[in-house]
PDB file of C-alpha atoms and ligand atoms in Angstrom:
ATOM      1  CA  MET X   1     228.366 100.270  -3.406  1.00 97.00           C
ATOM      2  CA  GLU X   2     230.990 102.364  -2.031  1.00 98.00           C
ATOM      3  CA  ILE X   3     230.120 105.098   0.298  1.00 98.00           C
ATOM      4  CA  ASP X   4     232.895 107.629   1.285  1.00 98.00           C
ATOM      5  CA  VAL X   5     231.955 110.486   4.108  1.00 98.00           C
ATOM      6  CA  PHE X   6     233.942 113.540   4.515  1.00 98.00           C
ATOM      7  CA  THR X   7     233.834 114.596   7.625  1.00 98.00           C
ATOM      8  CA  LEU X   8     235.668 116.346  10.442  1.00 98.00           C
ATOM      9  CA  PHE X   9     234.580 113.541  12.786  1.00 98.00           C
ATOM     10  CA  PRO X  10     235.080 109.797  11.458  1.00 98.00           C
ATOM     11  CA  GLU X  11     235.015 108.768  14.930  1.00 98.00           C
ATOM     12  CA  ALA X  12     231.226 109.468  14.935  1.00 97.00           C
ATOM     13  CA  PHE X  13     230.486 106.708  12.804  1.00 98.00           C
ATOM     14  CA  GLY X  14     232.041 104.144  15.390  1.00 97.00           C
ATOM     15  CA  TRP X  15     228.102 103.152  16.610  1.00 97.00           C
ATOM     16  CA  PHE X  16     226.842 103.316  12.924  1.00 97.00           C
ATOM     17  CA  GLU X  17     229.125 100.591  11.824  1.00 96.00           C
ATOM     18  CA  ARG X  18     228.390  98.101  14.672  1.00 96.00           C
ATOM     19  CA  GLN X  19     224.261  98.335  13.728  1.00 96.00           C
ATOM     20  CA  ARG X  20     223.211  94.812  12.302  1.00 94.00           C
ATOM     21  CA  HIS X  21     222.709  96.019   8.938  1.00 93.00           C
ATOM     22  CA  VAL X  22     225.368  97.942   8.536  1.00 95.00           C
ATOM     23  CA  ALA X  23     227.793  95.407   9.451  1.00 95.00           C
ATOM     24  CA  ASN X  24     225.510  92.692   7.218  1.00 94.00           C
ATOM     25  CA  ALA X  25     226.232  95.275   4.158  1.00 94.00           C
ATOM     26  CA  LEU X  26     229.845  95.715   4.729  1.00 95.00           C
ATOM     27  CA  ALA X  27     230.100  91.616   5.166  1.00 94.00           C
ATOM     28  CA  ALA X  28     228.184  91.381   1.966  1.00 93.00           C
ATOM     29  CA  GLY X  29     231.648  93.116   0.265  1.00 95.00           C
ATOM     30  CA  HIS X  30     229.869  96.934   0.382  1.00 96.00           C
ATOM     31  CA  HIS X  31     232.392  99.312   1.765  1.00 97.00           C
ATOM     32  CA  LEU X  32     231.942 102.128   4.116  1.00 98.00           C
ATOM     33  CA  GLY X  33     234.888 104.802   4.466  1.00 98.00           C
ATOM     34  CA  TYR X  34     236.106 107.984   5.971  1.00 98.00           C
ATOM     35  CA  VAL X  35     238.435 110.975   4.941  1.00 98.00           C
ATOM     36  CA  ASN X  36     238.671 113.477   7.401  1.00 98.00           C
ATOM     37  CA  TYR X  37     239.251 116.876   5.676  1.00 98.00           C
ATOM     38  CA  ARG X  38     242.058 117.822   8.489  1.00 97.00           C
ATOM     39  CA  ASP X  39     244.187 115.015   7.585  1.00 98.00           C
ATOM     40  CA  HIS X  40     244.162 116.463   3.461  1.00 97.00           C
ATOM     41  CA  THR X  41     244.764 120.373   4.650  1.00 97.00           C
ATOM     42  CA  PRO X  42     246.926 122.283   2.721  1.00 96.00           C
ATOM     43  CA  LEU X  43     247.364 124.944   5.105  1.00 96.00           C
ATOM     44  CA  SER X  44     250.491 124.556   8.374  1.00 92.00           C
ATOM     45  CA  ALA X  45     248.212 125.329  11.312  1.00 94.00           C
ATOM     46  CA  GLY X  46     245.792 122.313  10.426  1.00 95.00           C
ATOM     47  CA  GLN X  47     242.655 125.209   9.736  1.00 97.00           C
ATOM     48  CA  VAL X  48     240.222 123.743   7.713  1.00 98.00           C
ATOM     49  CA  ASP X  49     237.588 126.582   7.948  1.00 98.00           C
ATOM     50  CA  ASP X  50     237.756 130.501   8.002  1.00 97.00           C
ATOM     51  CA  THR X  51     235.554 133.376   8.346  1.00 97.00           C
ATOM     52  CA  PRO X  52     232.944 134.257   6.179  1.00 97.00           C
ATOM     53  CA  PHE X  53     233.455 137.138   3.554  1.00 98.00           C
ATOM     54  CA  GLY X  54     230.979 139.789   4.355  1.00 98.00           C
ATOM     55  CA  GLY X  55     230.977 139.431   8.214  1.00 97.00           C
ATOM     56  CA  GLY X  56     229.110 137.570  10.278  1.00 96.00           C
ATOM     57  CA  ALA X  57     228.995 134.486  12.720  1.00 94.00           C
ATOM     58  CA  GLY X  58     230.488 131.249  12.473  1.00 95.00           C
ATOM     59  CA  MET X  59     233.030 129.457  10.642  1.00 97.00           C
ATOM     60  CA  VAL X  60     232.988 128.113   6.491  1.00 98.00           C
ATOM     61  CA  LEU X  61     234.519 124.971   5.721  1.00 98.00           C
ATOM     62  CA  ARG X  62     237.181 126.012   2.729  1.00 98.00           C
ATOM     63  CA  VAL X  63     236.872 125.141  -0.508  1.00 98.00           C
ATOM     64  CA  ASP X  64     240.643 124.540  -0.762  1.00 98.00           C
ATOM     65  CA  VAL X  65     240.526 122.270   2.297  1.00 98.00           C
ATOM     66  CA  VAL X  66     237.678 120.002   0.493  1.00 98.00           C
ATOM     67  CA  GLU X  67     239.094 120.112  -2.968  1.00 98.00           C
ATOM     68  CA  ALA X  68     242.617 118.420  -1.180  1.00 98.00           C
ATOM     69  CA  ALA X  69     241.030 115.885   0.478  1.00 98.00           C
ATOM     70  CA  LEU X  70     238.731 114.976  -2.503  1.00 98.00           C
ATOM     71  CA  HIS X  71     241.930 114.978  -4.637  1.00 98.00           C
ATOM     72  CA  ALA X  72     243.628 112.416  -2.026  1.00 98.00           C
ATOM     73  CA  ARG X  73     241.193 110.298  -2.014  1.00 98.00           C
ATOM     74  CA  TYR X  74     240.321 109.761  -5.809  1.00 98.00           C
ATOM     75  CA  GLY X  75     243.672 111.230  -7.487  1.00 98.00           C
ATOM     76  CA  ARG X  76     241.706 113.453  -9.953  1.00 97.00           C
ATOM     77  CA  ASP X  77     240.645 117.020  -9.786  1.00 98.00           C
ATOM     78  CA  PRO X  78     236.898 116.739  -8.139  1.00 98.00           C
ATOM     79  CA  VAL X  79     235.051 118.747 -10.383  1.00 98.00           C
ATOM     80  CA  GLU X  80     235.153 115.868 -12.704  1.00 98.00           C
ATOM     81  CA  LEU X  81     234.339 113.251 -10.066  1.00 98.00           C
ATOM     82  CA  GLY X  82     230.406 114.091 -10.391  1.00 96.00           C
ATOM     83  CA  GLU X  83     231.225 112.066 -14.146  1.00 96.00           C
ATOM     84  CA  THR X  84     231.610 108.418 -11.979  1.00 96.00           C
ATOM     85  CA  ARG X  85     230.180 109.264  -8.739  1.00 98.00           C
ATOM     86  CA  ARG X  86     227.578 111.183  -7.197  1.00 98.00           C
ATOM     87  CA  VAL X  87     229.192 113.383  -4.997  1.00 98.00           C
ATOM     88  CA  ILE X  88     226.499 114.759  -1.924  1.00 99.00           C
ATOM     89  CA  ALA X  89     227.087 118.049  -0.168  1.00 99.00           C
ATOM     90  CA  LEU X  90     224.623 117.293   3.077  1.00 99.00           C
ATOM     91  CA  THR X  91     222.976 120.499   3.698  1.00 98.00           C
ATOM     92  CA  PRO X  92     219.745 121.808   5.398  1.00 98.00           C
ATOM     93  CA  GLY X  93     218.289 123.485   1.953  1.00 98.00           C
ATOM     94  CA  GLY X  94     219.079 120.459  -0.385  1.00 98.00           C
ATOM     95  CA  ARG X  95     216.468 117.833  -1.799  1.00 98.00           C
ATOM     96  CA  LEU X  96     214.493 116.130   0.747  1.00 98.00           C
ATOM     97  CA  LEU X  97     215.543 112.453   1.253  1.00 98.00           C
ATOM     98  CA  ASP X  98     212.517 110.319   1.013  1.00 96.00           C
ATOM     99  CA  ASP X  99     212.155 106.979  -0.008  1.00 95.00           C
ATOM    100  CA  ALA X 100     212.069 107.371  -3.707  1.00 94.00           C
ATOM    101  CA  LEU X 101     215.377 109.440  -3.675  1.00 98.00           C
ATOM    102  CA  VAL X 102     216.999 106.367  -1.265  1.00 97.00           C
ATOM    103  CA  ASP X 103     215.863 104.065  -4.187  1.00 95.00           C
ATOM    104  CA  GLU X 104     217.629 106.207  -6.607  1.00 97.00           C
ATOM    105  CA  LEU X 105     220.573 106.227  -4.378  1.00 98.00           C
ATOM    106  CA  ALA X 106     220.538 102.697  -3.735  1.00 97.00           C
ATOM    107  CA  GLY X 107     220.916 102.244  -7.808  1.00 97.00           C
ATOM    108  CA  GLU X 108     224.340 103.787  -7.818  1.00 98.00           C
ATOM    109  CA  GLU X 109     227.440 102.167  -7.344  1.00 97.00           C
ATOM    110  CA  ALA X 110     229.768 104.532  -5.451  1.00 98.00           C
ATOM    111  CA  LEU X 111     228.482 107.571  -3.299  1.00 98.00           C
ATOM    112  CA  THR X 112     230.393 110.563  -1.836  1.00 98.00           C
ATOM    113  CA  LEU X 113     228.679 112.343   1.320  1.00 99.00           C
ATOM    114  CA  LEU X 114     230.210 115.625   2.155  1.00 98.00           C
ATOM    115  CA  SER X 115     229.356 116.856   5.836  1.00 98.00           C
ATOM    116  CA  GLY X 116     229.743 120.005   6.731  1.00 98.00           C
ATOM    117  CA  ARG X 117     230.042 121.549  10.108  1.00 94.00           C
ATOM    118  CA  TYR X 118     230.079 125.583  11.706  1.00 93.00           C
ATOM    119  CA  GLU X 119     228.115 127.893   9.332  1.00 96.00           C
ATOM    120  CA  GLY X 120     228.547 125.204   6.500  1.00 97.00           C
ATOM    121  CA  PHE X 121     230.404 124.842   3.018  1.00 98.00           C
ATOM    122  CA  ASP X 122     231.949 127.626   0.607  1.00 98.00           C
ATOM    123  CA  GLN X 123     229.304 127.713  -1.635  1.00 98.00           C
ATOM    124  CA  ARG X 124     232.136 126.434  -4.541  1.00 98.00           C
ATOM    125  CA  ILE X 125     232.196 123.781  -2.814  1.00 98.00           C
ATOM    126  CA  ILE X 126     228.329 122.932  -3.671  1.00 98.00           C
ATOM    127  CA  GLU X 127     228.601 124.738  -7.208  1.00 98.00           C
ATOM    128  CA  HIS X 128     231.694 122.984  -8.407  1.00 98.00           C
ATOM    129  CA  PHE X 129     232.057 119.474  -6.469  1.00 98.00           C
ATOM    130  CA  ALA X 130     229.066 118.247  -5.532  1.00 98.00           C
ATOM    131  CA  THR X 131     226.279 116.690  -8.047  1.00 98.00           C
ATOM    132  CA  ASP X 132     223.728 117.123  -5.419  1.00 98.00           C
ATOM    133  CA  GLU X 133     222.370 118.630  -2.357  1.00 98.00           C
ATOM    134  CA  VAL X 134     220.186 116.810   0.253  1.00 99.00           C
ATOM    135  CA  SER X 135     218.739 117.571   3.318  1.00 98.00           C
ATOM    136  CA  ILE X 136     217.479 115.349   6.249  1.00 98.00           C
ATOM    137  CA  GLY X 137     215.061 117.614   7.326  1.00 98.00           C
ATOM    138  CA  ARG X 138     214.060 121.303   7.247  1.00 98.00           C
ATOM    139  CA  TYR X 139     215.821 121.741  10.332  1.00 98.00           C
ATOM    140  CA  VAL X 140     219.415 122.581  11.416  1.00 98.00           C
ATOM    141  CA  LEU X 141     221.914 119.977  13.209  1.00 98.00           C
ATOM    142  CA  ALA X 142     225.329 120.937  14.372  1.00 97.00           C
ATOM    143  CA  GLY X 143     227.128 119.212  11.794  1.00 98.00           C
ATOM    144  CA  GLY X 144     226.323 116.663   8.617  1.00 98.00           C
ATOM    145  CA  GLU X 145     227.572 113.492  10.269  1.00 98.00           C
ATOM    146  CA  LEU X 146     224.032 112.342  11.892  1.00 98.00           C
ATOM    147  CA  ALA X 147     222.797 113.607   7.923  1.00 98.00           C
ATOM    148  CA  ALA X 148     225.052 111.261   6.629  1.00 98.00           C
ATOM    149  CA  MET X 149     224.067 108.355   9.166  1.00 98.00           C
ATOM    150  CA  VAL X 150     220.470 108.695   7.857  1.00 98.00           C
ATOM    151  CA  LEU X 151     221.371 108.568   4.381  1.00 98.00           C
ATOM    152  CA  ALA X 152     223.447 105.510   4.446  1.00 98.00           C
ATOM    153  CA  ASP X 153     221.397 103.593   6.796  1.00 97.00           C
ATOM    154  CA  ALA X 154     218.425 104.366   4.500  1.00 97.00           C
ATOM    155  CA  VAL X 155     220.343 103.438   1.330  1.00 97.00           C
ATOM    156  CA  LEU X 156     222.253 100.387   3.021  1.00 96.00           C
ATOM    157  CA  ARG X 157     219.227  98.547   4.299  1.00 94.00           C
ATOM    158  CA  LYS X 158     218.009  98.449   0.894  1.00 93.00           C
ATOM    159  CA  LEU X 159     220.779  96.749  -0.035  1.00 93.00           C
ATOM    160  CA  PRO X 160     220.844  92.654  -0.859  1.00 89.00           C
ATOM    161  CA  GLY X 161     221.877  90.954   2.023  1.00 84.00           C
ATOM    162  CA  ALA X 162     221.803  93.574   4.514  1.00 87.00           C
ATOM    163  CA  LEU X 163     218.280  92.931   6.380  1.00 87.00           C
ATOM    164  CA  GLY X 164     218.091  89.635   8.246  1.00 80.00           C
ATOM    165  CA  HIS X 165     214.960  89.081   5.864  1.00 79.00           C
ATOM    166  CA  PRO X 166     215.131  89.679   2.308  1.00 71.00           C
ATOM    167  CA  ASP X 167     211.459  90.577   2.313  1.00 78.00           C
ATOM    168  CA  SER X 168     211.581  93.096   5.185  1.00 79.00           C
ATOM    169  CA  ALA X 169     212.239  96.166   2.909  1.00 78.00           C
ATOM    170  CA  LEU X 170     210.080  95.131  -0.043  1.00 82.00           C
ATOM    171  CA  GLU X 171     206.347  95.554   1.635  1.00 89.00           C
ATOM    172  CA  GLU X 172     207.640  98.571   4.591  1.00 92.00           C
ATOM    173  CA  SER X 173     206.402 102.489   4.987  1.00 94.00           C
ATOM    174  CA  PHE X 174     206.170 104.235   1.495  1.00 92.00           C
ATOM    175  CA  SER X 175     207.168 100.968  -0.712  1.00 90.00           C
ATOM    176  CA  ASP X 176     205.262 100.210  -4.014  1.00 90.00           C
ATOM    177  CA  ALA X 177     204.104  97.454  -2.240  1.00 92.00           C
ATOM    178  CA  LEU X 178     201.878 100.005  -0.197  1.00 94.00           C
ATOM    179  CA  GLY X 179     201.273 102.451  -2.871  1.00 91.00           C
ATOM    180  CA  GLY X 180     203.472 104.760  -1.375  1.00 91.00           C
ATOM    181  CA  ALA X 181     201.035 104.536   2.033  1.00 95.00           C
ATOM    182  CA  PRO X 182     202.872 104.438   5.721  1.00 95.00           C
ATOM    183  CA  GLU X 183     202.942 100.732   6.740  1.00 96.00           C
ATOM    184  CA  TYR X 184     200.084  98.682   8.260  1.00 97.00           C
ATOM    185  CA  PRO X 185     199.984  98.642  12.142  1.00 97.00           C
ATOM    186  CA  HIS X 186     201.693  95.231  13.962  1.00 97.00           C
ATOM    187  CA  TYR X 187     200.958  93.492  17.111  1.00 98.00           C
ATOM    188  CA  THR X 188     202.336  90.515  18.891  1.00 98.00           C
ATOM    189  CA  ARG X 189     201.848  88.279  22.078  1.00 98.00           C
ATOM    190  CA  PRO X 190     199.751  88.499  24.673  1.00 98.00           C
ATOM    191  CA  ALA X 191     197.129  88.618  22.476  1.00 98.00           C
ATOM    192  CA  GLU X 192     195.225  90.552  25.316  1.00 98.00           C
ATOM    193  CA  TYR X 193     196.715  93.299  27.604  1.00 98.00           C
ATOM    194  CA  ARG X 194     194.815  95.325  29.872  1.00 98.00           C
ATOM    195  CA  GLY X 195     191.793  95.059  27.931  1.00 98.00           C
ATOM    196  CA  TRP X 196     193.104  95.989  24.716  1.00 98.00           C
ATOM    197  CA  ARG X 197     192.987  92.921  21.940  1.00 98.00           C
ATOM    198  CA  VAL X 198     194.753  92.412  18.970  1.00 98.00           C
ATOM    199  CA  PRO X 199     192.386  92.628  15.724  1.00 98.00           C
ATOM    200  CA  GLU X 200     190.390  89.331  15.784  1.00 98.00           C
ATOM    201  CA  VAL X 201     191.474  89.233  11.708  1.00 98.00           C
ATOM    202  CA  LEU X 202     195.302  88.939  12.393  1.00 98.00           C
ATOM    203  CA  LEU X 203     194.348  85.546  15.203  1.00 98.00           C
ATOM    204  CA  SER X 204     192.070  84.119  12.061  1.00 98.00           C
ATOM    205  CA  GLY X 205     194.986  82.244  10.233  1.00 98.00           C
ATOM    206  CA  HIS X 206     192.819  83.489   7.379  1.00 98.00           C
ATOM    207  CA  HIS X 207     195.643  84.630   4.796  1.00 98.00           C
ATOM    208  CA  ALA X 208     193.741  86.349   2.687  1.00 98.00           C
ATOM    209  CA  ARG X 209     191.375  88.029   4.701  1.00 98.00           C
ATOM    210  CA  ILE X 210     194.672  89.358   6.844  1.00 98.00           C
ATOM    211  CA  ARG X 211     196.348  90.395   3.522  1.00 97.00           C
ATOM    212  CA  GLU X 212     193.324  92.559   2.792  1.00 98.00           C
ATOM    213  CA  TRP X 213     192.852  93.898   6.154  1.00 98.00           C
ATOM    214  CA  ARG X 214     196.650  95.149   5.829  1.00 97.00           C
ATOM    215  CA  LEU X 215     196.378  96.549   2.511  1.00 97.00           C
ATOM    216  CA  GLN X 216     193.177  98.670   4.126  1.00 97.00           C
ATOM    217  CA  GLN X 217     194.922  99.769   7.055  1.00 97.00           C
ATOM    218  CA  SER X 218     197.679 101.250   5.293  1.00 97.00           C
ATOM    219  CA  ALA X 219     195.493 103.018   2.812  1.00 96.00           C
ATOM    220  CA  ALA X 220     193.954 104.633   5.364  1.00 96.00           C
ATOM    221  CA  ARG X 221     196.585 105.515   6.924  1.00 94.00           C
ATOM    222  CA  GLY X 222     198.038 107.437   3.545  1.00 83.00           C
ATOM    223  CA  PRO X 223     199.858 108.536   1.298  1.00 75.00           C
ATOM    224  CA  LEU X 224     201.318 111.359   3.491  1.00 65.00           C
ATOM    225  CA  SER X 225     202.219 114.918   2.162  1.00 59.00           C
TER     226      SER X 225
HETATM  227  C1  SAM I   1     224.770 124.267  11.612  1.00 71.78           C
HETATM  228  S1  SAM I   1     225.099 123.413   9.790  1.00 71.78           S
HETATM  229  C2  SAM I   1     225.310 124.944   8.744  1.00 71.78           C
HETATM  230  C3  SAM I   1     223.665 125.539   8.432  1.00 71.78           C
HETATM  231  C4  SAM I   1     223.783 126.620   7.996  1.00 71.78           C
HETATM  232  N1  SAM I   1     224.195 127.707   8.109  1.00 71.78           N
HETATM  233  C5  SAM I   1     222.193 127.249   7.027  1.00 71.78           C
HETATM  234  O1  SAM I   1     221.453 128.073   7.888  1.00 71.78           O
HETATM  235  O2  SAM I   1     221.506 126.345   6.152  1.00 71.78           O
HETATM  236  C6  SAM I   1     226.540 122.586   9.903  1.00 71.78           C
HETATM  237  C7  SAM I   1     226.328 121.341   8.913  1.00 71.78           C
HETATM  238  O3  SAM I   1     225.437 120.011   9.531  1.00 71.78           O
HETATM  239  C8  SAM I   1     224.510 119.803   7.969  1.00 71.78           C
HETATM  240  N2  SAM I   1     223.488 119.706   8.172  1.00 71.78           N
HETATM  241  C9  SAM I   1     222.820 120.436   9.192  1.00 71.78           C
HETATM  242  N3  SAM I   1     221.208 120.301   8.918  1.00 71.78           N
HETATM  243  C10 SAM I   1     220.603 119.574   8.030  1.00 71.78           C
HETATM  244  C11 SAM I   1     220.258 118.994   7.566  1.00 71.78           C
HETATM  245  N4  SAM I   1     218.771 119.296   8.024  1.00 71.78           N
HETATM  246  N5  SAM I   1     220.517 118.291   6.331  1.00 71.78           N
HETATM  247  C12 SAM I   1     221.466 117.888   6.127  1.00 71.78           C
HETATM  248  N6  SAM I   1     222.627 118.250   6.874  1.00 71.78           N
HETATM  249  C13 SAM I   1     222.629 119.480   7.519  1.00 71.78           C
HETATM  250  C14 SAM I   1     225.047 120.552   6.736  1.00 71.78           C
HETATM  251  O4  SAM I   1     226.459 119.777   6.405  1.00 71.78           O
HETATM  252  C15 SAM I   1     225.758 121.464   7.256  1.00 71.78           C
HETATM  253  O5  SAM I   1     227.026 122.228   6.714  1.00 71.78           O
END
């Protein structure tokens, strides 16, 4: 998969790229690239935003700047880009990112993530260049970089080779294996700590009973609304 992140702060992704599953995915041939809007602005002062028509606080990311950045990266009119790749504008009011959407996106060959800043995007960017609007939650962050990392993190860990153990992503919270419910509880050594005992079934070595207990625990926790 090829993921391109359009951002004013590509340096924010340094830590992200060093995370084990991200590094694994990149080593396996997946690609994570960055385009700084500012590097492609057609405006002489290096400007990327402007004041909102109609007045109001804050600055709005300009449509001509985003078009120039998309055109520089893909060499074609960004209006046509949606024919070959999902172009996702990260917005607080977009479709909520959940496991089903992550699965859907993990099946794509290529994703473009548009991070906003300030007051957000000129609406024409969303209407004419983006195929999707995605939100990571009903709250407002200062910028789309964290949202892009959240989306890329969730998608990349679904790709073969990203996780240390290939089964890790098969049976976890919200997966089909658990009927969409949250995962069952985990315990490790010590088996007793301050009088808090690990459930006896997990110490029994009886795999069928452990499996049954885990599925019951998971079902009792969900599904979440
Ligand atoms: C300060 S926010 C703009 C908020 C916008 N004025 C509003 O009220 O919806 C700046 C940028 O951060 C990103 N952002 C903030 N919260 C987000 C969220 N919950 N999900 C996805 N992106 C978010 C978006 O890219 C947005 O353009």
